[in-house]
Tab-separated table of C-alpha atoms in Angstrom:
chain	number	residue	atom	x	y	z
A	5	MET	CA	7.357	-14.838	-13.024
A	6	SER	CA	5.568	-11.603	-12.647
A	7	LYS	CA	6.935	-8.189	-13.689
A	8	GLY	CA	8.674	-5.882	-11.353
A	9	LEU	CA	7.167	-2.570	-10.249
A	10	LEU	CA	8.251	0.967	-11.435
A	11	ILE	CA	8.373	3.320	-8.517
A	12	VAL	CA	8.723	6.955	-9.338
A	13	LEU	CA	9.800	9.170	-6.441
A	14	SER	CA	9.342	12.867	-7.110
A	15	GLY	CA	8.606	16.102	-5.291
A	16	PRO	CA	9.769	19.724	-5.267
A	17	SER	CA	13.487	20.445	-5.123
A	18	GLY	CA	14.807	20.697	-1.692
A	19	VAL	CA	12.262	18.160	-0.343
A	20	GLY	CA	15.077	15.526	0.068
A	21	LYS	CA	14.463	13.072	-2.731
A	22	GLY	CA	18.084	12.113	-3.117
A	23	THR	CA	18.710	11.665	0.650
A	24	VAL	CA	15.502	9.531	0.915
A	25	CYS	CA	16.746	7.432	-2.066
A	26	SER	CA	19.999	6.810	-0.634
A	27	ALA	CA	18.633	5.843	2.747
A	28	LEU	CA	16.329	3.282	0.953
A	29	ARG	CA	19.380	1.335	-0.524
A	30	PRO	CA	20.309	-0.464	2.545
A	31	ARG	CA	16.655	-0.904	3.640
A	32	ILE	CA	15.596	-2.578	0.278
A	33	PRO	CA	18.801	-3.932	-1.193
A	34	GLU	CA	16.834	-5.769	-3.950
A	35	LEU	CA	15.582	-2.601	-5.309
A	36	ILE	CA	17.276	-1.398	-8.566
A	37	TYR	CA	17.972	2.221	-9.162
A	38	SER	CA	17.405	3.676	-12.532
A	39	VAL	CA	20.506	5.036	-14.251
A	40	SER	CA	20.075	8.308	-16.103
A	41	ALA	CA	21.795	9.203	-19.537
A	42	THR	CA	23.595	12.469	-19.677
A	43	THR	CA	25.623	14.558	-22.096
A	44	ARG	CA	27.808	15.988	-19.366
A	45	SER	CA	31.375	14.809	-18.750
A	46	PRO	CA	31.974	12.064	-16.189
A	47	ARG	CA	33.475	13.463	-13.072
A	48	GLU	CA	36.344	11.763	-11.224
A	49	GLY	CA	35.300	8.283	-10.058
A	50	GLU	CA	32.028	8.163	-12.006
A	51	ARG	CA	31.480	5.101	-14.097
A	52	ASP	CA	29.575	4.624	-17.217
A	53	GLY	CA	26.429	2.530	-16.643
A	54	VAL	CA	26.683	2.951	-12.858
A	55	ASN	CA	26.392	6.589	-12.075
A	56	TYR	CA	25.227	7.559	-15.585
A	57	PHE	CA	25.200	6.387	-19.092
A	58	PHE	CA	27.577	9.013	-20.604
A	59	LYS	CA	26.504	10.021	-24.108
A	60	THR	CA	27.578	12.532	-26.738
A	61	ARG	CA	25.151	15.199	-27.691
A	62	GLU	CA	24.606	13.408	-31.011
A	63	GLU	CA	23.941	10.028	-29.260
A	64	PHE	CA	21.559	11.810	-26.835
A	65	LEU	CA	19.622	13.527	-29.713
A	66	HIS	CA	19.323	10.167	-31.441
A	67	MET	CA	17.809	8.601	-28.250
A	68	ILE	CA	15.270	11.347	-28.141
A	69	GLU	CA	14.372	10.921	-31.800
A	70	ALA	CA	14.177	7.124	-31.494
A	71	ASP	CA	11.905	7.483	-28.413
A	72	GLU	CA	14.451	5.659	-26.314
A	73	LEU	CA	14.029	8.107	-23.301
A	74	LEU	CA	11.017	8.022	-20.991
A	75	GLU	CA	11.675	11.735	-20.215
A	76	TYR	CA	14.520	14.144	-20.626
A	77	ALA	CA	15.364	17.700	-19.745
A	78	GLU	CA	18.173	20.209	-20.426
A	79	TYR	CA	19.953	21.646	-17.427
A	80	VAL	CA	22.780	24.155	-17.404
A	81	GLY	CA	23.694	23.252	-21.096
A	82	ASN	CA	23.572	19.510	-20.632
A	83	TYR	CA	20.985	16.844	-21.347
A	84	TYR	CA	19.697	14.324	-18.717
A	85	GLY	CA	17.181	11.691	-19.495
A	86	THR	CA	15.791	8.331	-18.406
A	87	PRO	CA	16.577	5.509	-20.756
A	88	ARG	CA	13.523	3.339	-21.457
A	89	ASP	CA	15.560	0.251	-22.200
A	90	PHE	CA	17.165	-0.098	-18.812
A	91	VAL	CA	13.779	0.442	-17.032
A	92	GLU	CA	11.878	-2.087	-19.165
A	93	ARG	CA	14.593	-4.842	-19.010
A	94	THR	CA	14.642	-4.467	-15.135
A	95	LEU	CA	10.881	-4.904	-14.971
A	96	GLU	CA	10.806	-7.776	-17.398
A	97	SER	CA	13.413	-9.569	-15.122
A	98	GLY	CA	10.862	-9.333	-12.358
A	99	LYS	CA	12.779	-6.777	-10.279
A	100	ASP	CA	11.459	-3.469	-8.982
A	101	ILE	CA	13.105	-0.320	-10.115
A	102	ILE	CA	13.049	3.240	-8.622
A	103	LEU	CA	13.308	6.567	-10.525
A	104	GLU	CA	14.234	9.672	-8.523
A	105	ILE	CA	13.055	12.476	-10.770
A	106	GLU	CA	11.613	16.009	-11.029
A	107	VAL	CA	7.901	16.666	-10.876
A	108	GLN	CA	7.616	17.485	-14.659
A	109	GLY	CA	9.644	14.518	-15.666
A	110	ALA	CA	7.653	12.077	-13.572
A	111	LEU	CA	4.467	13.218	-15.376
A	112	LYS	CA	6.118	12.472	-18.630
A	113	VAL	CA	7.065	9.032	-17.369
A	114	LYS	CA	3.385	8.606	-16.344
A	115	GLU	CA	2.309	9.095	-19.938
A	116	LYS	CA	4.389	6.152	-21.052
A	117	PHE	CA	4.064	4.062	-17.916
A	118	PRO	CA	0.664	4.663	-16.324
A	119	GLU	CA	1.008	1.470	-14.391
A	120	GLY	CA	3.900	2.881	-12.517
A	121	ILE	CA	3.670	3.788	-8.780
A	122	PHE	CA	3.879	7.500	-8.489
A	123	VAL	CA	5.143	8.680	-5.098
A	124	PHE	CA	5.194	12.521	-4.185
A	125	LEU	CA	7.574	13.494	-1.521
A	126	LEU	CA	6.250	16.428	0.608
A	127	PRO	CA	7.973	18.696	3.126
A	128	PRO	CA	6.529	18.663	6.522
A	129	SER	CA	5.488	22.385	5.933
A	130	MET	CA	6.190	25.061	3.481
A	131	ASP	CA	8.217	26.910	6.044
A	132	GLU	CA	10.439	23.903	6.496
A	133	LEU	CA	10.923	23.716	2.685
A	134	LYS	CA	11.930	27.357	2.607
A	135	ASP	CA	14.437	26.581	5.408
A	136	ARG	CA	15.836	23.650	3.350
A	137	ILE	CA	16.111	25.628	0.190
A	138	ARG	CA	17.777	28.504	2.151
A	139	GLY	CA	20.139	26.132	3.810
A	140	ARG	CA	21.603	24.985	0.580
A	141	GLY	CA	23.615	28.169	0.015
A	142	THR	CA	23.691	31.900	0.349
A	143	GLU	CA	21.053	32.658	-2.310
A	144	HIS	CA	19.394	36.036	-2.354
A	145	ASP	CA	15.774	36.248	-1.217
A	146	ASP	CA	14.347	36.768	-4.773
A	147	ILE	CA	15.919	33.486	-5.829
A	148	ILE	CA	14.677	31.655	-2.747
A	149	ASN	CA	11.161	33.158	-3.320
A	150	HIS	CA	11.258	32.161	-6.944
A	151	ARG	CA	12.126	28.645	-5.883
A	152	MET	CA	9.281	28.509	-3.446
A	153	THR	CA	6.834	29.580	-6.222
A	154	VAL	CA	8.126	26.764	-8.417
A	155	ALA	CA	7.780	24.405	-5.366
A	156	GLU	CA	4.174	25.504	-4.838
A	157	ASP	CA	3.343	24.944	-8.525
A	158	GLU	CA	4.895	21.526	-8.402
A	159	ILE	CA	2.902	20.584	-5.283
A	160	SER	CA	-0.304	21.516	-7.010
A	161	LEU	CA	0.486	18.605	-9.472
A	162	MET	CA	0.446	16.088	-6.635
A	163	ARG	CA	-3.101	15.113	-7.609
A	164	HIS	CA	-1.631	13.210	-10.569
A	165	TYR	CA	0.240	10.911	-8.186
A	166	ASP	CA	-0.813	7.713	-6.378
A	167	TYR	CA	0.811	8.456	-3.015
A	168	ALA	CA	1.908	11.332	-0.914
A	169	VAL	CA	4.762	10.758	1.510
A	170	VAL	CA	5.783	13.417	4.034
A	171	ASN	CA	9.524	13.664	4.690
A	172	ASP	CA	9.300	14.600	8.335
A	173	GLU	CA	11.913	12.052	9.366
A	174	ILE	CA	14.023	10.187	6.984
A	175	ASP	CA	13.396	6.791	8.637
A	176	LEU	CA	9.647	7.356	8.634
A	177	ALA	CA	9.668	8.420	5.096
A	178	CYS	CA	11.642	5.376	4.139
A	179	LYS	CA	9.241	2.975	5.995
A	180	ARG	CA	6.292	4.632	4.276
A	181	ILE	CA	7.950	4.070	0.953
A	182	GLU	CA	8.876	0.423	1.742
A	183	SER	CA	5.312	-0.159	2.859
A	184	ILE	CA	3.968	1.136	-0.362
A	185	ILE	CA	6.208	-1.155	-2.282
A	186	ILE	CA	5.072	-4.252	-0.142
A	187	ALA	CA	1.471	-3.136	-0.355
A	188	GLU	CA	1.655	-2.761	-4.139
A	189	HIS	CA	2.988	-6.246	-4.450
A	190	CYS	CA	-0.185	-7.622	-2.595
A	191	LYS	CA	-2.558	-5.562	-4.628
A	192	ILE	CA	-5.112	-7.621	-6.606
A	193	ARG	CA	-5.143	-6.144	-10.212
B	21	MET	CA	-8.977	15.279	11.386
B	22	SER	CA	-9.379	12.639	8.708
B	23	LYS	CA	-11.439	9.571	9.158
B	24	GLY	CA	-9.942	6.185	9.984
B	25	LEU	CA	-9.682	3.356	7.590
B	26	LEU	CA	-11.863	0.157	7.765
B	27	ILE	CA	-9.662	-2.818	7.205
B	28	VAL	CA	-11.567	-6.093	6.436
B	29	LEU	CA	-9.455	-9.248	6.884
B	30	SER	CA	-11.039	-12.329	5.272
B	31	GLY	CA	-10.172	-15.597	3.705
B	32	PRO	CA	-11.218	-19.239	3.765
B	33	SER	CA	-11.659	-20.826	7.173
B	34	GLY	CA	-8.437	-22.602	8.222
B	35	VAL	CA	-6.262	-19.972	6.719
B	36	GLY	CA	-5.356	-18.444	10.013
B	37	LYS	CA	-7.275	-15.184	10.148
B	38	GLY	CA	-7.720	-15.247	13.972
B	39	THR	CA	-3.938	-15.962	14.559
B	40	VAL	CA	-2.943	-13.305	12.171
B	41	CYS	CA	-5.387	-10.864	13.892
B	42	SER	CA	-3.983	-11.646	17.353
B	43	ALA	CA	-0.436	-11.184	16.172
B	44	LEU	CA	-1.264	-7.811	14.779
B	45	ARG	CA	-2.435	-6.509	18.230
B	46	PRO	CA	1.073	-5.873	19.661
B	47	ARG	CA	2.515	-4.748	16.257
B	48	ILE	CA	-0.221	-2.014	15.709
B	49	PRO	CA	-1.456	-1.124	19.139
B	50	GLU	CA	-3.474	1.806	17.864
B	51	LEU	CA	-5.690	-0.446	15.712
B	52	ILE	CA	-9.147	-1.005	17.096
B	53	TYR	CA	-10.754	-4.401	16.683
B	54	SER	CA	-14.498	-4.604	15.655
B	55	VAL	CA	-16.626	-6.342	18.261
B	56	SER	CA	-19.264	-8.601	16.993
B	57	ALA	CA	-22.824	-8.916	18.279
B	58	THR	CA	-24.112	-12.365	19.177
B	59	THR	CA	-27.173	-14.199	20.633
B	60	ARG	CA	-25.040	-16.976	22.077
B	61	SER	CA	-24.480	-16.922	25.904
B	62	PRO	CA	-21.335	-15.422	27.272
B	63	ARG	CA	-18.600	-18.000	28.196
B	64	GLU	CA	-16.805	-17.579	31.499
B	65	GLY	CA	-14.668	-14.531	31.580
B	66	GLU	CA	-16.298	-12.993	28.342
B	67	ARG	CA	-17.378	-9.248	28.811
B	68	ASP	CA	-20.166	-7.536	27.079
B	69	GLY	CA	-18.745	-4.904	24.669
B	70	VAL	CA	-15.230	-6.333	24.878
B	71	ASN	CA	-15.455	-9.928	23.480
B	72	TYR	CA	-18.938	-9.504	22.061
B	73	PHE	CA	-21.940	-7.410	22.407
B	74	PHE	CA	-24.360	-9.988	23.917
B	75	LYS	CA	-27.947	-9.649	22.627
B	76	THR	CA	-31.195	-11.461	22.975
B	77	ARG	CA	-32.666	-12.967	19.913
B	78	GLU	CA	-35.338	-10.223	19.939
B	79	GLU	CA	-32.621	-7.562	20.172
B	80	PHE	CA	-30.684	-9.127	17.399
B	81	LEU	CA	-33.666	-9.329	15.043
B	82	HIS	CA	-34.553	-5.796	15.818
B	83	MET	CA	-30.958	-4.826	14.869
B	84	ILE	CA	-31.306	-6.700	11.463
B	85	GLU	CA	-34.582	-4.922	10.750
B	86	ALA	CA	-33.240	-1.440	11.605
B	87	ASP	CA	-30.191	-2.044	9.356
B	88	GLU	CA	-27.861	-1.689	12.413
B	89	LEU	CA	-25.615	-4.612	11.215
B	90	LEU	CA	-23.160	-4.464	8.429
B	91	GLU	CA	-23.486	-8.197	7.909
B	92	TYR	CA	-24.724	-11.114	9.895
B	93	ALA	CA	-25.004	-14.897	9.717
B	94	GLU	CA	-26.553	-17.774	11.821
B	95	TYR	CA	-24.131	-20.408	13.009
B	96	VAL	CA	-25.124	-23.409	15.065
B	97	GLY	CA	-28.370	-21.858	16.062
B	98	ASN	CA	-26.929	-18.478	17.126
B	99	TYR	CA	-26.632	-15.201	15.339
B	100	TYR	CA	-23.402	-13.365	14.846
B	101	GLY	CA	-23.149	-9.867	13.250
B	102	THR	CA	-21.116	-6.665	12.837
B	103	PRO	CA	-22.774	-3.674	14.459
B	104	ARG	CA	-22.563	-0.755	12.090
B	105	ASP	CA	-22.515	1.925	14.870
B	106	PHE	CA	-19.213	0.715	16.558
B	107	VAL	CA	-17.450	0.731	13.206
B	108	GLU	CA	-18.783	4.145	12.175
B	109	ARG	CA	-17.979	5.842	15.519
B	110	THR	CA	-14.438	4.466	15.438
B	111	LEU	CA	-13.917	5.725	11.881
B	112	GLU	CA	-15.389	9.107	12.826
B	113	SER	CA	-12.952	9.356	15.726
B	114	GLY	CA	-10.223	9.148	13.137
B	115	LYS	CA	-8.994	5.634	14.257
B	116	ASP	CA	-8.418	2.688	12.009
B	117	ILE	CA	-10.620	-0.522	12.706
B	118	ILE	CA	-10.081	-3.967	11.636
B	119	LEU	CA	-12.774	-6.606	10.941
B	120	GLU	CA	-11.993	-10.352	10.895
B	121	ILE	CA	-14.781	-12.036	9.076
B	122	GLU	CA	-15.807	-14.762	6.732
B	123	VAL	CA	-15.667	-14.304	2.868
B	124	GLN	CA	-19.390	-13.955	2.339
B	125	GLY	CA	-19.764	-11.537	5.248
B	126	ALA	CA	-16.894	-9.370	3.935
B	127	LEU	CA	-18.659	-8.964	0.546
B	128	LYS	CA	-21.757	-7.827	2.399
B	129	VAL	CA	-19.670	-5.260	4.194
B	130	LYS	CA	-18.257	-4.059	0.921
B	131	GLU	CA	-21.794	-3.208	-0.282
B	132	LYS	CA	-22.267	-0.887	2.558
B	133	PHE	CA	-18.498	0.290	2.879
B	134	PRO	CA	-17.053	0.257	-0.568
B	135	GLU	CA	-14.239	2.566	0.701
B	136	GLY	CA	-12.988	-0.141	3.037
B	137	ILE	CA	-9.643	-1.930	2.403
B	138	PHE	CA	-10.581	-5.596	1.699
B	139	VAL	CA	-7.695	-7.929	2.431
B	140	PHE	CA	-7.854	-11.714	1.358
B	141	LEU	CA	-5.732	-13.961	3.461
B	142	LEU	CA	-4.413	-16.919	1.334
B	143	PRO	CA	-2.861	-20.200	2.371
B	144	PRO	CA	0.708	-20.835	0.968
B	145	SER	CA	-0.829	-23.629	-1.030
B	146	MET	CA	-4.058	-25.678	-1.210
B	147	ASP	CA	-2.240	-28.766	0.239
B	148	GLU	CA	-1.133	-26.543	3.201
B	149	LEU	CA	-4.757	-25.467	3.741
B	150	LYS	CA	-5.901	-29.097	3.715
B	151	ASP	CA	-3.209	-29.936	6.274
B	152	ARG	CA	-4.420	-27.027	8.440
B	153	ILE	CA	-8.109	-28.036	8.136
B	154	ARG	CA	-7.245	-31.647	8.876
B	155	GLY	CA	-5.051	-30.603	11.793
B	156	ARG	CA	-8.059	-29.010	13.517
B	157	GLY	CA	-9.563	-32.370	14.549
B	158	THR	CA	-10.230	-35.994	13.575
B	159	GLU	CA	-12.865	-35.114	10.893
B	160	HIS	CA	-13.742	-37.737	8.201
B	161	ASP	CA	-12.310	-37.263	4.615
B	162	ASP	CA	-15.720	-36.404	3.277
B	163	ILE	CA	-15.983	-33.546	5.755
B	164	ILE	CA	-12.464	-32.258	4.947
B	165	ASN	CA	-13.097	-32.591	1.154
B	166	HIS	CA	-16.312	-30.592	1.595
B	167	ARG	CA	-14.486	-27.780	3.384
B	168	MET	CA	-11.766	-27.731	0.685
B	169	THR	CA	-14.525	-27.277	-1.866
B	170	VAL	CA	-15.982	-24.511	0.118
B	171	ALA	CA	-12.424	-22.872	0.537
B	172	GLU	CA	-11.878	-23.064	-3.174
B	173	ASP	CA	-15.310	-21.410	-3.815
B	174	GLU	CA	-14.216	-18.737	-1.322
B	175	ILE	CA	-10.852	-18.196	-2.991
B	176	SER	CA	-12.631	-17.599	-6.389
B	177	LEU	CA	-14.289	-14.699	-4.787
B	178	MET	CA	-10.817	-12.961	-4.134
B	179	ARG	CA	-11.241	-10.886	-7.273
B	180	HIS	CA	-13.656	-8.604	-5.256
B	181	TYR	CA	-10.827	-7.832	-2.772
B	182	ASP	CA	-8.201	-5.077	-2.866
B	183	TYR	CA	-5.300	-7.049	-1.555
B	184	ALA	CA	-4.042	-10.676	-1.318
B	185	VAL	CA	-1.743	-11.637	1.542
B	186	VAL	CA	-0.133	-14.955	1.771
B	187	ASN	CA	-0.017	-16.440	5.190
B	188	ASP	CA	3.086	-18.322	4.782
B	189	GLU	CA	4.769	-17.029	7.923
B	190	ILE	CA	2.752	-15.155	10.482
B	191	ASP	CA	5.424	-12.443	10.897
B	192	LEU	CA	5.484	-11.860	7.103
B	193	ALA	CA	1.668	-11.917	6.889
B	194	CYS	CA	1.509	-9.220	9.653
B	195	LYS	CA	4.295	-7.032	8.071
B	196	ARG	CA	2.279	-7.193	4.704
B	197	ILE	CA	-0.952	-6.147	6.460
B	198	GLU	CA	0.839	-3.481	8.421
B	199	SER	CA	2.403	-2.166	5.149
B	200	ILE	CA	-0.952	-2.048	3.398
B	201	ILE	CA	-2.420	0.102	6.256
B	202	ILE	CA	0.544	2.533	6.081
B	203	ALA	CA	0.383	2.656	2.334
B	204	GLU	CA	-3.390	3.369	2.344
B	205	HIS	CA	-2.735	6.232	4.688
B	206	CYS	CA	-0.429	7.672	2.130
B	207	LYS	CA	-2.715	7.213	-0.788
B	208	ILE	CA	-3.914	10.308	-2.659
B	209	ARG	CA	-7.657	9.967	-3.129
């Protein structure tokens, strides 16, 4: 049996990574979704090993030290990371696994999994991205402008990726990602 | 405007290249099909520039000399070849073009168009290929065995290709090729 593929879906925040990932579930039911580890407390209804692997700060720091995370980051006082073990076991079982992750994290994953398929999700235009970032809340212009600068920096890292998928329509973006997965399975290595 | 993609569909004889190519037409109406040049006479209903570019032997030999063919071969006393000009004009216009071609010819095309997408069509099994070759006529066993040896030699050349597509079901094979084309358009080069 051949190993599964690691698909890393990334892109600037506001581009719609989460929405695209959710829309992929019914289209590719056999695709496994990576489960992140976090030190934040479970919210109501969240289950350990399903939504997240819930860890104490000590456990998380131990995972970092033991190189058990493909990447991790701190966000609003909590750690979030991708457990290597879950990814590797899925791939060994011959199943494909998808990781939805920020741009910097994806590049860290690439250092450890250069054979992964790195997909960069693009907004149809920078204006459209600005609209989407603005649409999220009632943020001030300087916050929105700061986020746009971050997004531009992230897009400049696209050259490290294998594929660029424009998220113009959710259905089209999903079809492109599905096509990339099918094509990669046909690739002669 | 970006250039189109050259897709080269090849594989051993009997694998179903022609059938798959025909089935792709309604699925990808925007895909252009390469038109071969030949020295054989037009059959009833065949039109110059549609089914073939019909050439005299002298014209064909001139095309060979002037390097106007991406590949050519002689078959039962007639020449067949792929005019470079038609392929290049199509690519320049931003359209994708597909070439259905024998394994040796495809490798010659690769020398001149290394940026092409080379797809190798595989039978589900060698037994299945033997059945298909046998099913074509009432050939003797030694002819069938010879064709199988040729097919095995051709399959050993698969490593020079980019993708392998199993022709188990025509619909699945078409979906894989369609996916390869979509994915290649998303590729970051």
